[in-house]
mmCIF file of C-alpha atoms in Angstrom:
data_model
loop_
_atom_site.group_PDB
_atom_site.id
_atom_site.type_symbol
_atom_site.label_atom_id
_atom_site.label_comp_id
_atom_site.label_asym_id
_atom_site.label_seq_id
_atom_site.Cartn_x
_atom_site.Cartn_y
_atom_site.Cartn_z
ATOM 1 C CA UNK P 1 127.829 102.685 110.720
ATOM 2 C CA UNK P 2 125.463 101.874 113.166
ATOM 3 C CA UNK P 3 125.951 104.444 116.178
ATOM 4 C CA UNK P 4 124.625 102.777 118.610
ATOM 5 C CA UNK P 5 125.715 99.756 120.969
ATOM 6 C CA UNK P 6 123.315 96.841 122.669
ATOM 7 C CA UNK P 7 124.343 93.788 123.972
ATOM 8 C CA UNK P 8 123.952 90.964 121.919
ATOM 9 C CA UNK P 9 121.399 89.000 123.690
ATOM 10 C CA UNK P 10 119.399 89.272 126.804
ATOM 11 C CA UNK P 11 116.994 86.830 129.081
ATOM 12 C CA UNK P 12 114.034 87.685 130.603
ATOM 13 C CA UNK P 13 111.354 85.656 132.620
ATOM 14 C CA UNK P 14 107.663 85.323 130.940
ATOM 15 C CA UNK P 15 105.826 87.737 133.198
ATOM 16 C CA UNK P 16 108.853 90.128 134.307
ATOM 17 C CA UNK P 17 109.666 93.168 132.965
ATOM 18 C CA UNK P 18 112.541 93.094 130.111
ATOM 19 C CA UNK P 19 114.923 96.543 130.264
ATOM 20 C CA UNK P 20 117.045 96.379 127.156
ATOM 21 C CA UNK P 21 119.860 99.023 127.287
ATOM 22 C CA UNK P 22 121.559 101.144 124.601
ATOM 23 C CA UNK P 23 124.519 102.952 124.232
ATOM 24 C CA UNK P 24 124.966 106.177 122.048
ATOM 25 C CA UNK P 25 127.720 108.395 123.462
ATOM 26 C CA UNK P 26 127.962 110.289 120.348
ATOM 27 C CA UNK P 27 124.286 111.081 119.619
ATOM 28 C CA UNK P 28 124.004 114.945 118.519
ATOM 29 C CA UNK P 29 121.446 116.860 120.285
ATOM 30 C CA UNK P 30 119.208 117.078 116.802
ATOM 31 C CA UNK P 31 118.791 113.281 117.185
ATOM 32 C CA UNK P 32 115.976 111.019 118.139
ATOM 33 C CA UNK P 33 116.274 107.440 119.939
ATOM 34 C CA UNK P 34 113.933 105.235 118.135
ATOM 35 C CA UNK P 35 113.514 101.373 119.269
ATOM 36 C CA UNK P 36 111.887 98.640 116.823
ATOM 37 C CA UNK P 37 112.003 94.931 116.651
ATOM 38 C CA UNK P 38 111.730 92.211 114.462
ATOM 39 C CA UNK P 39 110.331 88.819 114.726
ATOM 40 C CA UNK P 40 111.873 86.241 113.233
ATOM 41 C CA UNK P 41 111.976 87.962 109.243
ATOM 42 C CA UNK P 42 108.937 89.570 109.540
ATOM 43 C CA UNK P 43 109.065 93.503 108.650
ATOM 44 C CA UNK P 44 110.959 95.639 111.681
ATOM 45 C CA UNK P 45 107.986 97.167 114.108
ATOM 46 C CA UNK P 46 108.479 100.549 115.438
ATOM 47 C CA UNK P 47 108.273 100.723 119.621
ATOM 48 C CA UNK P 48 108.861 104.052 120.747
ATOM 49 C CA UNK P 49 110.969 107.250 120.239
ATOM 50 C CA UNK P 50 111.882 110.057 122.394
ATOM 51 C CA UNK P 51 114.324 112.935 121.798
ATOM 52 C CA UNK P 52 114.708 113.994 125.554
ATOM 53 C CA UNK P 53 111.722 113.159 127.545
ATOM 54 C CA UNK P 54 110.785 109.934 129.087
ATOM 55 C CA UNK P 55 107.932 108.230 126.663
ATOM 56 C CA UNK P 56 105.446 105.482 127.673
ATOM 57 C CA UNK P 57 102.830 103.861 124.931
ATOM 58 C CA UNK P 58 101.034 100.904 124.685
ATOM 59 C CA UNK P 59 103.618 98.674 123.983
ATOM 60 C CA UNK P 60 106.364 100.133 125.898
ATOM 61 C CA UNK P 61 108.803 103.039 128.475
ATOM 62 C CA UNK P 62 111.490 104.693 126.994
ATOM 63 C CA UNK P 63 114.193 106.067 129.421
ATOM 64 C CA UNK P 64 116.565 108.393 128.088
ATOM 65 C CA UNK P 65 119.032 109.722 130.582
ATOM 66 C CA UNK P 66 119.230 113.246 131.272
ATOM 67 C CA UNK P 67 123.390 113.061 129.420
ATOM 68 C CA UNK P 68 120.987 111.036 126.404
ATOM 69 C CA UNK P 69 124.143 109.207 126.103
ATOM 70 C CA UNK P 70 122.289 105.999 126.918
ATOM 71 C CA UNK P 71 118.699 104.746 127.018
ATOM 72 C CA UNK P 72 116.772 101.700 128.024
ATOM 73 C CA UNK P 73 113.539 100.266 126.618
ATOM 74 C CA UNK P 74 110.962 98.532 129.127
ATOM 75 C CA UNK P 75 108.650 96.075 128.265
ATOM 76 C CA UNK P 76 106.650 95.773 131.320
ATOM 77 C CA UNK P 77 104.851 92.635 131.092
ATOM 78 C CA UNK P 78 107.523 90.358 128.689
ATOM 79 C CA UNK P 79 105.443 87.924 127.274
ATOM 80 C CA UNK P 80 106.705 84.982 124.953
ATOM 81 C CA UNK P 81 105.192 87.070 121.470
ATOM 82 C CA UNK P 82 107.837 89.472 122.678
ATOM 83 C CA UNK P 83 111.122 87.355 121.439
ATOM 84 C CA UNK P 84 112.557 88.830 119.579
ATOM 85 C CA UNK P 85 115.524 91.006 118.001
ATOM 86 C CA UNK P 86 115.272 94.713 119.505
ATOM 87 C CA UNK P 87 117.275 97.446 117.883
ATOM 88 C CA UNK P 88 118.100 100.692 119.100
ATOM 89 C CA UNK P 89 118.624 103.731 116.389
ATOM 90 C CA UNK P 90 119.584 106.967 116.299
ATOM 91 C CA UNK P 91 118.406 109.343 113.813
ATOM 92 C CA UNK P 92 117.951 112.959 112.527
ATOM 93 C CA UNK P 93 114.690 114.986 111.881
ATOM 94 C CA UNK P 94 113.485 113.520 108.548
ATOM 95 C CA UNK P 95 113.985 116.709 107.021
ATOM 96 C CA UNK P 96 117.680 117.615 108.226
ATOM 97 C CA UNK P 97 120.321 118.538 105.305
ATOM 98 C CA UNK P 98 121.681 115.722 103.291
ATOM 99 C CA UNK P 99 118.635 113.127 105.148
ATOM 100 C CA UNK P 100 118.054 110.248 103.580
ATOM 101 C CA UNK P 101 115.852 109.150 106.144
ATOM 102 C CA UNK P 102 117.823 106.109 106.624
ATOM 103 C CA UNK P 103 117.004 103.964 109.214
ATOM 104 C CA UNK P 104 120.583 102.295 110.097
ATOM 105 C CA UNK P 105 120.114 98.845 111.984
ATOM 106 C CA UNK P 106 122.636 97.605 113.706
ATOM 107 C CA UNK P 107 122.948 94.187 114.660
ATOM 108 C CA UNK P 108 120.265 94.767 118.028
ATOM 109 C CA UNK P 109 119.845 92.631 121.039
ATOM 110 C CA UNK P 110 118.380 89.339 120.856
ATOM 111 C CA UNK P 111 115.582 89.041 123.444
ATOM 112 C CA UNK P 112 114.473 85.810 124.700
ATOM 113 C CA UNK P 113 111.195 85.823 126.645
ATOM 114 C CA UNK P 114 111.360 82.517 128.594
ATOM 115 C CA UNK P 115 108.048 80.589 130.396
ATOM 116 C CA UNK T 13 93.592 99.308 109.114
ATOM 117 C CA UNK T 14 96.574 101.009 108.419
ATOM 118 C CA UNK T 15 99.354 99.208 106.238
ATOM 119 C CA UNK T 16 102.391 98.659 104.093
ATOM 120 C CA UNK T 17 101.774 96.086 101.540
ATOM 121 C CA UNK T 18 104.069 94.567 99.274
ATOM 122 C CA UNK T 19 103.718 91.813 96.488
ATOM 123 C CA UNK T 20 104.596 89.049 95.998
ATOM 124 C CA UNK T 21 105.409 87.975 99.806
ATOM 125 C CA UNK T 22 107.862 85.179 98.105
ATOM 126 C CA UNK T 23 108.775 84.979 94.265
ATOM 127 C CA UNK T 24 111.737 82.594 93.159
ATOM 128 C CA UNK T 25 112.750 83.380 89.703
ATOM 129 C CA UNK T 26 116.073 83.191 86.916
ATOM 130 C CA UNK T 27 118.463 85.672 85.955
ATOM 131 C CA UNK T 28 117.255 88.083 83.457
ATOM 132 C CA UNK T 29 113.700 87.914 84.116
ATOM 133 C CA UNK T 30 112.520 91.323 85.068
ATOM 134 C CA UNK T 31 110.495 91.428 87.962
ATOM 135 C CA UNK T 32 108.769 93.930 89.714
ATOM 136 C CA UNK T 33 107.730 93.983 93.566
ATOM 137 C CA UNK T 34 104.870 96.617 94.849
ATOM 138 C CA UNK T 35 104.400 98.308 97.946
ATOM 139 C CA UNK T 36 101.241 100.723 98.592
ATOM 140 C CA UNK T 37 100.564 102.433 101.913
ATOM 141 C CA UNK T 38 97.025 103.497 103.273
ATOM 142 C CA UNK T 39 98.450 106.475 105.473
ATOM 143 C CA UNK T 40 98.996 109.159 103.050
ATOM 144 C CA UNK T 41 102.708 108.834 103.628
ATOM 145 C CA UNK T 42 105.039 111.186 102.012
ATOM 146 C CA UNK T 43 107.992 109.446 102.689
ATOM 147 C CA UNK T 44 108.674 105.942 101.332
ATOM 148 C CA UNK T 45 112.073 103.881 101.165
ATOM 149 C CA UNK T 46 113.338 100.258 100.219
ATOM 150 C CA UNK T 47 116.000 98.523 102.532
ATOM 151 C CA UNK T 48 117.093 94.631 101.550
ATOM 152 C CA UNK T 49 117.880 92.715 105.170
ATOM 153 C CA UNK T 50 120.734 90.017 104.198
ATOM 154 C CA UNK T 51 122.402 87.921 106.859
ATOM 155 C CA UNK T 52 125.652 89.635 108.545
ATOM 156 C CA UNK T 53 124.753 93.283 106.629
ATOM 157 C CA UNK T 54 121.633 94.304 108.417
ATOM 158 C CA UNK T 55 118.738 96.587 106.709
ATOM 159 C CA UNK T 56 120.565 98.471 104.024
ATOM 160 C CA UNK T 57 118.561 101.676 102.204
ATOM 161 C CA UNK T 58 118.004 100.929 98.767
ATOM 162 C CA UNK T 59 116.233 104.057 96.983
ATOM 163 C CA UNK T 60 113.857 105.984 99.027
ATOM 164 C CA UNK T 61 111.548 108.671 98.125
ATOM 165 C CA UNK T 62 110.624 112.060 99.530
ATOM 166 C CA UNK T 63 107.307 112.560 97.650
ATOM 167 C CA UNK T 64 105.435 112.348 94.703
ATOM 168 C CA UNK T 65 108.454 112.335 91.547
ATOM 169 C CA UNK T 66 111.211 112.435 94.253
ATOM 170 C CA UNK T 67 112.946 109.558 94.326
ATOM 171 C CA UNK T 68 116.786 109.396 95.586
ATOM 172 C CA UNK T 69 119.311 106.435 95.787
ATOM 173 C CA UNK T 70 120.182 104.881 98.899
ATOM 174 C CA UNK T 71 123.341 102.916 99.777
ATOM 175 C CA UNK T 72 122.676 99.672 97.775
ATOM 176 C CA UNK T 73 121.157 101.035 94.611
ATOM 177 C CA UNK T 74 122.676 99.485 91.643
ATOM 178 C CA UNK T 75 120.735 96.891 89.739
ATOM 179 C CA UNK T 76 117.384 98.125 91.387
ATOM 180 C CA UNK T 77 114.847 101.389 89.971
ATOM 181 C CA UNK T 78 112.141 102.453 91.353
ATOM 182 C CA UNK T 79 109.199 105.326 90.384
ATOM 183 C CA UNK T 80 106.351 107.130 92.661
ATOM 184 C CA UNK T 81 103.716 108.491 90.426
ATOM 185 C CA UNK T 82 100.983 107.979 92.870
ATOM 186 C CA UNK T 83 101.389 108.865 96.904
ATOM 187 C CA UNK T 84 100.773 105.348 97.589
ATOM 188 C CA UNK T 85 102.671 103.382 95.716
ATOM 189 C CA UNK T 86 106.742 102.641 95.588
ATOM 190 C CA UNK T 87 107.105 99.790 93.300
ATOM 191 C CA UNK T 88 110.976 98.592 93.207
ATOM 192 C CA UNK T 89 111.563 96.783 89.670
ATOM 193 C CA UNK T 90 114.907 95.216 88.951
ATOM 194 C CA UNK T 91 115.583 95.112 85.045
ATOM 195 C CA UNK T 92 117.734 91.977 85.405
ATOM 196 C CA UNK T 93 117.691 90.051 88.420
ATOM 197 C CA UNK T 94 120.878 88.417 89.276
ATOM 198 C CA UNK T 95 121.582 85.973 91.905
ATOM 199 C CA UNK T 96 123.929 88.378 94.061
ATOM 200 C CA UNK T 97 119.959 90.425 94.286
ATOM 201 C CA UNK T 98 118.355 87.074 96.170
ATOM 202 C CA UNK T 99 117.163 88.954 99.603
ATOM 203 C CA UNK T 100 114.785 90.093 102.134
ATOM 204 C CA UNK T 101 112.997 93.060 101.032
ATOM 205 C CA UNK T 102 111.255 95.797 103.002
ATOM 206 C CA UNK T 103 109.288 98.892 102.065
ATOM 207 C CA UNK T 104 108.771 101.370 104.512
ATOM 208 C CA UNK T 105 106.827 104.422 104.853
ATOM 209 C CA UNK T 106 106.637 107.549 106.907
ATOM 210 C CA UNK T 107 105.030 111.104 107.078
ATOM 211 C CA UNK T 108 107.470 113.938 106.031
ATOM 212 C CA UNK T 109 109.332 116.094 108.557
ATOM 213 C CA UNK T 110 109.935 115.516 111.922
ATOM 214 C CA UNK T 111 110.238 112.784 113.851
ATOM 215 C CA UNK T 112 107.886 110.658 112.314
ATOM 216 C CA UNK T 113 108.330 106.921 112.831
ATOM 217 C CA UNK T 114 108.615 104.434 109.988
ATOM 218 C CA UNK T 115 105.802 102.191 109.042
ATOM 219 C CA UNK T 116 107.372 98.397 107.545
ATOM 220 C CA UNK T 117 105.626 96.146 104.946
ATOM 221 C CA UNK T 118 105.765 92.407 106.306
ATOM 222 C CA UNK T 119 108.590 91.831 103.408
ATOM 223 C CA UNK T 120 109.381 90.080 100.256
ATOM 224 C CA UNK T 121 111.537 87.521 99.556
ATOM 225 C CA UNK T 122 113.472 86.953 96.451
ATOM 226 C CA UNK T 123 115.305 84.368 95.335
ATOM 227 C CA UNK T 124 117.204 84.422 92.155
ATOM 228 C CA UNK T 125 118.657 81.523 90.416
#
């Protein structure tokens, strides 16, 4: 079961900056926040991750607050190429006991970038 | 560049007829796992593999093998496709330990009739 929560689907204005939130109350303090997306069926892309720290890359700010009960991913610049779905995981260390290294996608948030 | 690829990207085909689909990585990944995507279930883990001769089943594994004699390469091979197996397949890849972030292929999809 997916143990995160994201709304379902989400606006944003071509141009604007998109802040998609997440949910994980129960997240353990051995897991990671990782975001990815996926663009209509192609392959999932990986965003960001962050255990405890704020992150910024290329692409993207991740925001995890200082409970890590929640997060929120920033795309500063939405453009239309960023519609998409956006999911929000949690996950283990590769390498913890009994780790698949399952990634466990929920059902994400629909993000439409609009002109 | 670095890159999961997998073959075919699209492959309809009849029950019974083994089939294989390949997935190599340029990264010198250690890690490596299949998920099928189907509508309503999500990504679901397949078989994934830690290294080298490690290989481990995932959540969905029945009806599916898989090997990893070379670093590179995770080929899936179902024995005897059956319709219920028509899906989105991705291979993914990852360094070992940490918190290393996985690497998709752009997917293959299987239909079988």
């Amino acid at each position: 079961d997916a143990k995160t929560t994201q709304p379902t689907s989400m606006d944003c204005a071509e141009g604007r900056a998109a802040n998609l939130p997440c949910n994980h109350s129960t997240i353990s303090g051995n897991e990671y926040v990782y975001w990815y997306r996926q663009i209509h069926s192609q392959g999932p892309q990986y965003i960001i991750h962050g255990l405890k720290n704020n992150e910024t890359n290329e692409m993207a700010s991740l925001i995890i607050t200082e409970d890590r009960k929640s997060s929120t991913l920033i795309l500063p610049h939405a453009t239309l190429r960023d519609t998409a779905v956006y999911y929000c995981i949690v996950r283990v260390s590769l390498y913890g006991s009994s780790n698949t290294g399952k990634l466990i996608f929920g059902q994400g948030t629909t993000l439409q970038v609009k002109p | 560049e670095a890159q999961v690829t997998q073959n075919p990207r699209y492959l309809i085909t009849v029950t019974g007829k083994k089939l294989t689909v390949t997935c190599s990585q340029n990264m010198n990944h250690e890690y490596m796992s299949w998920y099928r995507q189907d509508p309503g279930l999500g990504l679901r883990q397949i078989y994934y593999s830690m290294n080298v001769e490690v290989t481990d089943k995932g959540d969905v594994p029945e009806g599916y093998k898989v090997s990893r004699k070379e670093k590179r390469n995770f080929p899936l091979i179902l024995e005897s496709p059956s319709p219920n197996q028509t899906s989105l397949y991705f291979c993914a890849s990852s360094f070992g330990g940490g918190d290393q972030p996985q690497h998709f292929g752009d997917g293959t999809r299987l239909s079988i009739l």
